[in-house]
Amino acid sequence: MLDTPYLTLNNGCKMPQIGLGTWKSKSGEVCNAVKYAISIGYRSIDCAYIYGNEKEVGEAVRAKMADGTVKREDLFITSKVWNAYHRRDLVAKNLDVSLERLGLEYIDLYLIHWPMGVKEDAGDFPKDPNGKFYYSDTHFLDTWKGMEDAVDAGKVKSIGLSNFNSAQIQEVIDAARIKPVNLQIELNPYLNQMKLVEFCKERGITVTAYSPLGSGDRPWAKPTDPKLLEDPKIVAIAEKVNRTPAQVVLNWSIRRGVAVIPKSVTESRILSNFQIFDFSLTDDDMLVLQSFDGGDKFRSCVLEWVSDHPLYPFHIPF
């Protein structure tokens, strides 16, 4: 079994620096992927209510606990409250659904998935006849109170944010009774998030990178979009250190003190993505990867269809 380093959160809890992402993992595939990941040493699994696969993730987790591979306290399970449950009293409702699907008594890290809320009590994707989302006027500060309630209830160990910008993070910090421990954001060499990572570090908030390999399999990808792992400069560095381009890109994030949650359901890739802690890129290599940054033009998860929401996070530089 392979070992993984941990990041210490501002509440003293420890989070593995690599986890298995499950966004876009299809039903029928994710259960075996999670079982295999845990068997080789993964201890962090990233989930979300809206991914629709938490039941299978839970089956895998419970199977690996039942066969003695891990105990519950060995694992670090993340989930996220969805946009249609931002009202304070609905946070607990959404959390309870995730807990039931996962078959667990608590979640290690619970995040607000997005700062934008949509209409409550109207399904997960409330839209008008033209396909436009109905927005909620619930502010994420009300949602945060519900997150704090979840900690008080013992159903969540730590709470944090996802896809928030620096101004929104500061709003939460200023109003919080319980401080956010983590920010999960899209982050890879094409979108290196230097300013936002530094902003979080200055405030004692760890950062987790989703789509750390560029999310080439995102549903809305265009054939003309650049493919990060095929970039000649990354391929050259990978050949120099005798690693894969994916391992190089993941190591780049690890060296920055960022956690990564690469998604895969292929055993060989799950293993390869985990084998990133026994080599180091040079400072020059790090600078080469840093130079790829294209800012928002390379952001994959833009959600332009809700860009007119008052709390849309990507209207400011970071």
mmCIF file of C-alpha atoms in Angstrom:
data_model
loop_
_atom_site.group_PDB
_atom_site.id
_atom_site.type_symbol
_atom_site.label_atom_id
_atom_site.label_comp_id
_atom_site.label_asym_id
_atom_site.label_seq_id
_atom_site.Cartn_x
_atom_site.Cartn_y
_atom_site.Cartn_z
ATOM 1 C CA MET A 1 0.000 0.000 0.000
ATOM 2 C CA LEU A 2 1.210 3.487 -0.853
ATOM 3 C CA ASP A 3 1.382 6.353 1.625
ATOM 4 C CA THR A 4 0.070 9.878 1.160
ATOM 5 C CA PRO A 5 1.024 13.144 2.875
ATOM 6 C CA TYR A 6 -1.602 15.148 4.723
ATOM 7 C CA LEU A 7 -2.477 18.831 5.031
ATOM 8 C CA THR A 8 -3.447 20.100 8.477
ATOM 9 C CA LEU A 9 -6.663 22.135 8.472
ATOM 10 C CA ASN A 10 -7.142 25.205 10.657
ATOM 11 C CA ASN A 11 -9.284 23.182 13.081
ATOM 12 C CA GLY A 12 -6.570 20.545 13.579
ATOM 13 C CA CYS A 13 -8.117 17.884 11.329
ATOM 14 C CA LYS A 14 -5.873 16.295 8.718
ATOM 15 C CA MET A 15 -6.777 15.989 5.026
ATOM 16 C CA PRO A 16 -4.914 13.709 2.599
ATOM 17 C CA GLN A 17 -3.185 15.716 -0.118
ATOM 18 C CA ILE A 18 -4.540 13.444 -2.829
ATOM 19 C CA GLY A 19 -8.030 12.047 -3.183
ATOM 20 C CA LEU A 20 -10.148 10.321 -5.784
ATOM 21 C CA GLY A 21 -12.512 12.641 -7.623
ATOM 22 C CA THR A 22 -15.923 11.252 -8.594
ATOM 23 C CA TRP A 23 -17.399 14.052 -10.749
ATOM 24 C CA LYS A 24 -18.480 12.515 -14.074
ATOM 25 C CA SER A 25 -17.823 8.961 -12.810
ATOM 26 C CA LYS A 26 -20.656 6.905 -14.256
ATOM 27 C CA SER A 27 -22.998 4.608 -12.407
ATOM 28 C CA GLY A 28 -21.689 1.082 -12.595
ATOM 29 C CA GLU A 29 -18.058 2.245 -12.680
ATOM 30 C CA VAL A 30 -17.534 4.390 -9.608
ATOM 31 C CA CYS A 31 -18.027 1.621 -7.027
ATOM 32 C CA ASN A 32 -15.152 -0.498 -8.340
ATOM 33 C CA ALA A 33 -13.003 2.615 -8.819
ATOM 34 C CA VAL A 34 -13.438 3.635 -5.177
ATOM 35 C CA LYS A 35 -12.794 0.097 -3.937
ATOM 36 C CA TYR A 36 -9.583 -0.120 -5.929
ATOM 37 C CA ALA A 37 -8.446 3.345 -4.862
ATOM 38 C CA ILE A 38 -8.891 2.526 -1.186
ATOM 39 C CA SER A 39 -7.123 -0.824 -1.632
ATOM 40 C CA ILE A 40 -3.947 0.874 -2.927
ATOM 41 C CA GLY A 41 -3.879 3.627 -0.304
ATOM 42 C CA TYR A 42 -6.259 6.433 -1.223
ATOM 43 C CA ARG A 43 -7.928 7.714 1.914
ATOM 44 C CA SER A 44 -9.764 10.762 0.543
ATOM 45 C CA ILE A 45 -12.847 10.479 -1.670
ATOM 46 C CA ASP A 46 -14.466 13.605 -3.099
ATOM 47 C CA CYS A 47 -18.231 13.448 -3.591
ATOM 48 C CA ALA A 48 -21.208 15.746 -4.029
ATOM 49 C CA TYR A 49 -24.958 15.388 -3.767
ATOM 50 C CA ILE A 50 -25.413 16.584 -7.356
ATOM 51 C CA TYR A 51 -22.989 14.041 -8.852
ATOM 52 C CA GLY A 52 -25.704 11.438 -8.377
ATOM 53 C CA ASN A 53 -23.314 8.607 -7.489
ATOM 54 C CA GLU A 54 -22.957 8.853 -3.707
ATOM 55 C CA LYS A 55 -24.880 5.621 -3.182
ATOM 56 C CA GLU A 56 -22.266 3.670 -5.157
ATOM 57 C CA VAL A 57 -19.435 5.510 -3.438
ATOM 58 C CA GLY A 58 -20.971 4.549 -0.112
ATOM 59 C CA GLU A 59 -21.274 0.908 -1.137
ATOM 60 C CA ALA A 60 -17.568 0.866 -1.977
ATOM 61 C CA VAL A 61 -16.537 2.614 1.237
ATOM 62 C CA ARG A 62 -18.597 0.287 3.398
ATOM 63 C CA ALA A 63 -17.263 -2.766 1.549
ATOM 64 C CA LYS A 64 -13.660 -1.740 2.260
ATOM 65 C CA MET A 65 -14.511 -1.132 5.908
ATOM 66 C CA ALA A 66 -16.257 -4.488 6.119
ATOM 67 C CA ASP A 67 -13.284 -6.387 4.691
ATOM 68 C CA GLY A 68 -10.912 -4.738 7.164
ATOM 69 C CA THR A 69 -8.962 -2.620 4.680
ATOM 70 C CA VAL A 70 -9.854 0.595 6.524
ATOM 71 C CA LYS A 71 -11.752 1.919 9.493
ATOM 72 C CA ARG A 72 -14.090 4.880 9.145
ATOM 73 C CA GLU A 73 -11.633 7.148 10.940
ATOM 74 C CA ASP A 74 -8.984 6.313 8.325
ATOM 75 C CA LEU A 75 -11.054 7.889 5.574
ATOM 76 C CA PHE A 76 -11.670 11.507 4.605
ATOM 77 C CA ILE A 77 -14.996 11.879 2.811
ATOM 78 C CA THR A 78 -15.996 15.191 1.209
ATOM 79 C CA SER A 79 -19.450 16.151 -0.012
ATOM 80 C CA LYS A 80 -21.190 19.372 -1.040
ATOM 81 C CA VAL A 81 -24.513 21.094 -0.493
ATOM 82 C CA TRP A 82 -26.241 21.848 -3.787
ATOM 83 C CA ASN A 83 -27.497 25.230 -5.001
ATOM 84 C CA ALA A 84 -31.177 24.439 -4.459
ATOM 85 C CA TYR A 85 -30.603 23.886 -0.720
ATOM 86 C CA HIS A 86 -28.951 27.160 0.285
ATOM 87 C CA ARG A 87 -31.595 28.211 2.769
ATOM 88 C CA ARG A 88 -30.300 27.563 6.276
ATOM 89 C CA ASP A 89 -32.901 24.958 7.176
ATOM 90 C CA LEU A 90 -32.418 23.087 3.893
ATOM 91 C CA VAL A 91 -28.679 22.523 4.372
ATOM 92 C CA ALA A 92 -29.424 19.793 6.922
ATOM 93 C CA LYS A 93 -31.968 18.225 4.561
ATOM 94 C CA ASN A 94 -29.459 18.027 1.714
ATOM 95 C CA LEU A 95 -26.748 16.752 4.061
ATOM 96 C CA ASP A 96 -29.015 14.015 5.375
ATOM 97 C CA VAL A 97 -29.630 12.783 1.824
ATOM 98 C CA SER A 98 -25.894 12.524 1.218
ATOM 99 C CA LEU A 99 -25.347 10.750 4.540
ATOM 100 C CA GLU A 100 -28.128 8.278 3.763
ATOM 101 C CA ARG A 101 -26.770 7.580 0.280
ATOM 102 C CA LEU A 102 -23.238 7.152 1.576
ATOM 103 C CA GLY A 103 -24.420 5.070 4.527
ATOM 104 C CA LEU A 104 -22.252 7.103 6.896
ATOM 105 C CA GLU A 105 -22.880 8.841 10.210
ATOM 106 C CA TYR A 106 -20.742 11.867 9.416
ATOM 107 C CA ILE A 107 -18.866 13.592 6.602
ATOM 108 C CA ASP A 108 -15.312 14.828 7.100
ATOM 109 C CA LEU A 109 -15.576 17.927 4.919
ATOM 110 C CA TYR A 110 -18.793 19.565 3.741
ATOM 111 C CA LEU A 111 -18.577 22.359 1.170
ATOM 112 C CA ILE A 112 -20.962 24.925 -0.298
ATOM 113 C CA HIS A 113 -20.746 23.754 -3.906
ATOM 114 C CA TRP A 114 -21.348 27.186 -5.475
ATOM 115 C CA PRO A 115 -22.077 30.637 -4.032
ATOM 116 C CA MET A 116 -25.185 31.004 -6.233
ATOM 117 C CA GLY A 117 -28.491 29.691 -4.931
ATOM 118 C CA VAL A 118 -31.448 28.638 -7.080
ATOM 119 C CA LYS A 119 -35.116 28.478 -6.139
ATOM 120 C CA GLU A 120 -35.814 26.220 -3.182
ATOM 121 C CA ASP A 121 -38.462 23.487 -2.992
ATOM 122 C CA ALA A 122 -38.629 23.193 -6.784
ATOM 123 C CA GLY A 123 -36.238 20.337 -7.562
ATOM 124 C CA ASP A 124 -32.506 20.386 -8.128
ATOM 125 C CA PHE A 125 -32.640 22.369 -11.386
ATOM 126 C CA PRO A 126 -35.616 24.771 -11.211
ATOM 127 C CA LYS A 127 -36.096 26.392 -14.641
ATOM 128 C CA ASP A 128 -38.700 28.447 -16.450
ATOM 129 C CA PRO A 129 -40.265 27.248 -19.737
ATOM 130 C CA ASN A 130 -37.344 28.752 -21.657
ATOM 131 C CA GLY A 131 -34.798 26.777 -19.680
ATOM 132 C CA LYS A 132 -33.646 29.723 -17.568
ATOM 133 C CA PHE A 133 -32.884 28.992 -13.921
ATOM 134 C CA TYR A 134 -35.106 30.452 -11.243
ATOM 135 C CA TYR A 135 -32.768 32.136 -8.779
ATOM 136 C CA SER A 136 -33.055 32.256 -5.018
ATOM 137 C CA ASP A 137 -32.467 35.417 -3.021
ATOM 138 C CA THR A 138 -30.874 33.337 -0.230
ATOM 139 C CA HIS A 139 -27.374 34.622 0.461
ATOM 140 C CA PHE A 140 -24.512 32.213 1.059
ATOM 141 C CA LEU A 141 -24.037 33.697 4.535
ATOM 142 C CA ASP A 142 -27.385 32.143 5.465
ATOM 143 C CA THR A 143 -26.139 28.885 3.942
ATOM 144 C CA TRP A 144 -23.002 29.135 6.059
ATOM 145 C CA LYS A 145 -25.092 29.254 9.218
ATOM 146 C CA GLY A 146 -26.622 25.964 8.114
ATOM 147 C CA MET A 147 -23.126 24.574 7.616
ATOM 148 C CA GLU A 148 -22.200 25.610 11.154
ATOM 149 C CA ASP A 149 -25.396 23.951 12.376
ATOM 150 C CA ALA A 150 -24.204 20.714 10.742
ATOM 151 C CA VAL A 151 -20.937 20.864 12.678
ATOM 152 C CA ASP A 152 -22.858 21.498 15.906
ATOM 153 C CA ALA A 153 -25.029 18.456 15.162
ATOM 154 C CA GLY A 154 -21.957 16.236 14.820
ATOM 155 C CA LYS A 155 -22.796 15.294 11.238
ATOM 156 C CA VAL A 156 -19.811 17.147 9.759
ATOM 157 C CA LYS A 157 -16.224 17.492 11.029
ATOM 158 C CA SER A 158 -15.126 20.449 8.886
ATOM 159 C CA ILE A 159 -16.782 22.936 6.541
ATOM 160 C CA GLY A 160 -15.573 24.907 3.576
ATOM 161 C CA LEU A 161 -16.320 26.478 0.219
ATOM 162 C CA SER A 162 -16.137 25.640 -3.471
ATOM 163 C CA ASN A 163 -15.998 27.984 -6.470
ATOM 164 C CA PHE A 164 -16.045 31.131 -4.301
ATOM 165 C CA ASN A 165 -14.009 34.213 -5.217
ATOM 166 C CA SER A 166 -11.774 36.127 -2.799
ATOM 167 C CA ALA A 167 -14.398 38.737 -1.895
ATOM 168 C CA GLN A 168 -16.978 36.052 -1.147
ATOM 169 C CA ILE A 169 -14.504 34.065 0.947
ATOM 170 C CA GLN A 170 -13.733 37.170 2.979
ATOM 171 C CA GLU A 171 -17.458 37.759 3.541
ATOM 172 C CA VAL A 172 -17.764 34.268 4.997
ATOM 173 C CA ILE A 173 -14.674 34.686 7.179
ATOM 174 C CA ASP A 174 -15.924 38.009 8.550
ATOM 175 C CA ALA A 175 -19.336 36.597 9.454
ATOM 176 C CA ALA A 176 -18.358 33.064 10.451
ATOM 177 C CA ARG A 177 -18.600 31.531 13.882
ATOM 178 C CA ILE A 178 -16.738 28.506 12.472
ATOM 179 C CA LYS A 179 -14.047 29.391 9.965
ATOM 180 C CA PRO A 180 -13.900 27.662 6.561
ATOM 181 C CA VAL A 181 -11.015 25.190 6.404
ATOM 182 C CA ASN A 182 -10.829 24.565 2.673
ATOM 183 C CA LEU A 183 -11.598 26.054 -0.726
ATOM 184 C CA GLN A 184 -12.109 23.700 -3.655
ATOM 185 C CA ILE A 185 -11.535 25.310 -7.050
ATOM 186 C CA GLU A 186 -10.690 24.426 -10.616
ATOM 187 C CA LEU A 187 -6.894 24.566 -10.751
ATOM 188 C CA ASN A 188 -4.273 23.317 -13.194
ATOM 189 C CA PRO A 189 -1.385 24.888 -15.137
ATOM 190 C CA TYR A 190 -3.802 26.493 -17.616
ATOM 191 C CA LEU A 191 -5.673 28.109 -14.693
ATOM 192 C CA ASN A 192 -3.067 28.292 -11.939
ATOM 193 C CA GLN A 193 -5.053 30.465 -9.492
ATOM 194 C CA MET A 194 -1.848 31.944 -8.021
ATOM 195 C CA LYS A 195 -3.528 34.948 -6.393
ATOM 196 C CA LEU A 196 -6.452 32.990 -4.961
ATOM 197 C CA VAL A 197 -4.180 30.262 -3.532
ATOM 198 C CA GLU A 198 -2.021 32.906 -1.846
ATOM 199 C CA PHE A 199 -5.138 34.693 -0.555
ATOM 200 C CA CYS A 200 -6.309 31.460 1.078
ATOM 201 C CA LYS A 201 -2.907 30.585 2.525
ATOM 202 C CA GLU A 202 -2.712 34.016 4.182
ATOM 203 C CA ARG A 203 -6.028 33.213 5.893
ATOM 204 C CA GLY A 204 -5.227 29.660 6.946
ATOM 205 C CA ILE A 205 -7.479 28.035 4.350
ATOM 206 C CA THR A 206 -6.226 25.011 2.412
ATOM 207 C CA VAL A 207 -6.923 24.694 -1.299
ATOM 208 C CA THR A 208 -8.060 21.624 -3.217
ATOM 209 C CA ALA A 209 -7.726 21.479 -7.007
ATOM 210 C CA TYR A 210 -10.547 19.895 -8.956
ATOM 211 C CA SER A 211 -9.907 19.138 -12.630
ATOM 212 C CA PRO A 212 -6.158 19.204 -11.805
ATOM 213 C CA LEU A 213 -5.413 17.533 -15.147
ATOM 214 C CA GLY A 214 -7.470 19.960 -17.207
ATOM 215 C CA SER A 215 -10.792 18.075 -17.351
ATOM 216 C CA GLY A 216 -10.487 17.046 -20.993
ATOM 217 C CA ASP A 217 -13.591 14.856 -20.599
ATOM 218 C CA ARG A 218 -15.878 17.685 -19.480
ATOM 219 C CA PRO A 219 -19.262 17.382 -21.264
ATOM 220 C CA TRP A 220 -18.998 20.795 -22.976
ATOM 221 C CA ALA A 221 -15.401 20.485 -24.246
ATOM 222 C CA LYS A 222 -14.835 21.627 -27.849
ATOM 223 C CA PRO A 223 -12.627 19.705 -30.287
ATOM 224 C CA THR A 224 -10.461 22.815 -30.690
ATOM 225 C CA ASP A 225 -9.795 23.240 -26.954
ATOM 226 C CA PRO A 226 -6.125 22.758 -25.997
ATOM 227 C CA LYS A 227 -5.256 19.473 -24.300
ATOM 228 C CA LEU A 228 -3.050 20.086 -21.271
ATOM 229 C CA LEU A 229 -1.477 16.648 -21.081
ATOM 230 C CA GLU A 230 -0.449 16.788 -24.739
ATOM 231 C CA ASP A 231 1.409 20.088 -24.416
ATOM 232 C CA PRO A 232 4.941 19.548 -25.795
ATOM 233 C CA LYS A 233 6.607 21.339 -22.855
ATOM 234 C CA ILE A 234 4.840 19.104 -20.330
ATOM 235 C CA VAL A 235 5.625 16.014 -22.388
ATOM 236 C CA ALA A 236 9.302 17.062 -22.456
ATOM 237 C CA ILE A 237 9.446 17.490 -18.672
ATOM 238 C CA ALA A 238 7.710 14.122 -18.219
ATOM 239 C CA GLU A 239 10.290 12.419 -20.435
ATOM 240 C CA LYS A 240 13.124 14.104 -18.527
ATOM 241 C CA VAL A 241 11.920 12.830 -15.128
ATOM 242 C CA ASN A 242 10.680 9.497 -16.516
ATOM 243 C CA ARG A 243 7.087 10.153 -15.488
ATOM 244 C CA THR A 244 3.764 10.611 -17.249
ATOM 245 C CA PRO A 245 2.486 14.103 -18.137
ATOM 246 C CA ALA A 246 -0.343 13.582 -15.626
ATOM 247 C CA GLN A 247 2.119 12.769 -12.837
ATOM 248 C CA VAL A 248 4.116 15.903 -13.656
ATOM 249 C CA VAL A 249 1.030 18.122 -13.543
ATOM 250 C CA LEU A 250 -0.177 16.617 -10.258
ATOM 251 C CA ASN A 251 3.279 16.968 -8.694
ATOM 252 C CA TRP A 252 3.263 20.648 -9.692
ATOM 253 C CA SER A 253 0.135 21.191 -7.558
ATOM 254 C CA ILE A 254 1.465 19.081 -4.687
ATOM 255 C CA ARG A 255 4.655 21.141 -4.538
ATOM 256 C CA ARG A 256 2.498 24.254 -4.200
ATOM 257 C CA GLY A 257 0.869 22.813 -1.079
ATOM 258 C CA VAL A 258 -2.411 22.230 -2.902
ATOM 259 C CA ALA A 259 -4.470 19.045 -2.541
ATOM 260 C CA VAL A 260 -5.583 17.292 -5.732
ATOM 261 C CA ILE A 261 -8.580 15.106 -6.543
ATOM 262 C CA PRO A 262 -8.012 13.633 -10.024
ATOM 263 C CA LYS A 263 -10.972 11.641 -11.315
ATOM 264 C CA SER A 264 -10.593 8.271 -12.989
ATOM 265 C CA VAL A 265 -12.373 4.925 -13.099
ATOM 266 C CA THR A 266 -9.431 3.187 -14.792
ATOM 267 C CA GLU A 267 -7.276 1.220 -12.351
ATOM 268 C CA SER A 268 -3.979 1.933 -14.108
ATOM 269 C CA ARG A 269 -4.635 5.681 -14.040
ATOM 270 C CA ILE A 270 -5.868 5.643 -10.444
ATOM 271 C CA LEU A 271 -2.578 3.987 -9.491
ATOM 272 C CA SER A 272 -0.435 6.256 -11.660
ATOM 273 C CA ASN A 273 -2.109 9.389 -10.287
ATOM 274 C CA PHE A 274 -1.204 8.230 -6.776
ATOM 275 C CA GLN A 275 2.495 7.696 -7.577
ATOM 276 C CA ILE A 276 3.470 11.373 -7.428
ATOM 277 C CA PHE A 277 5.233 11.791 -4.097
ATOM 278 C CA ASP A 278 8.597 10.150 -4.786
ATOM 279 C CA PHE A 279 9.984 12.724 -7.217
ATOM 280 C CA SER A 280 10.247 16.503 -7.380
ATOM 281 C CA LEU A 281 10.169 18.971 -10.210
ATOM 282 C CA THR A 282 12.963 21.512 -10.379
ATOM 283 C CA ASP A 283 12.292 25.196 -9.811
ATOM 284 C CA ASP A 284 12.747 25.720 -13.545
ATOM 285 C CA ASP A 285 10.161 23.019 -14.278
ATOM 286 C CA MET A 286 7.747 24.701 -11.877
ATOM 287 C CA LEU A 287 8.217 28.015 -13.692
ATOM 288 C CA VAL A 288 7.596 26.391 -17.072
ATOM 289 C CA LEU A 289 4.285 24.981 -15.819
ATOM 290 C CA GLN A 290 3.399 28.284 -14.179
ATOM 291 C CA SER A 291 3.904 30.057 -17.519
ATOM 292 C CA PHE A 292 0.964 28.195 -19.086
ATOM 293 C CA ASP A 293 -1.592 30.223 -17.157
ATOM 294 C CA GLY A 294 -4.272 31.708 -19.370
ATOM 295 C CA GLY A 295 -6.677 32.807 -16.672
ATOM 296 C CA ASP A 296 -10.390 32.688 -17.341
ATOM 297 C CA LYS A 297 -10.023 31.851 -21.022
ATOM 298 C CA PHE A 298 -8.935 28.369 -19.949
ATOM 299 C CA ARG A 299 -11.583 27.963 -17.235
ATOM 300 C CA SER A 300 -13.553 24.794 -18.001
ATOM 301 C CA CYS A 301 -16.301 25.113 -15.402
ATOM 302 C CA VAL A 302 -17.639 28.577 -16.294
ATOM 303 C CA LEU A 303 -21.412 28.051 -15.970
ATOM 304 C CA GLU A 304 -22.074 30.981 -18.289
ATOM 305 C CA TRP A 305 -25.790 30.157 -18.230
ATOM 306 C CA VAL A 306 -25.968 31.579 -14.689
ATOM 307 C CA SER A 307 -23.457 34.406 -15.170
ATOM 308 C CA ASP A 308 -26.206 36.972 -14.530
ATOM 309 C CA HIS A 309 -26.758 35.625 -11.009
ATOM 310 C CA PRO A 310 -25.954 38.337 -8.429
ATOM 311 C CA LEU A 311 -23.552 35.963 -6.661
ATOM 312 C CA TYR A 312 -21.799 34.576 -9.757
ATOM 313 C CA PRO A 313 -18.126 34.289 -8.706
ATOM 314 C CA PHE A 314 -16.156 34.857 -11.889
ATOM 315 C CA HIS A 315 -16.753 38.553 -12.581
ATOM 316 C CA ILE A 316 -13.686 39.668 -10.601
ATOM 317 C CA PRO A 317 -10.029 38.708 -11.248
ATOM 318 C CA PHE A 318 -9.876 36.271 -8.355
#
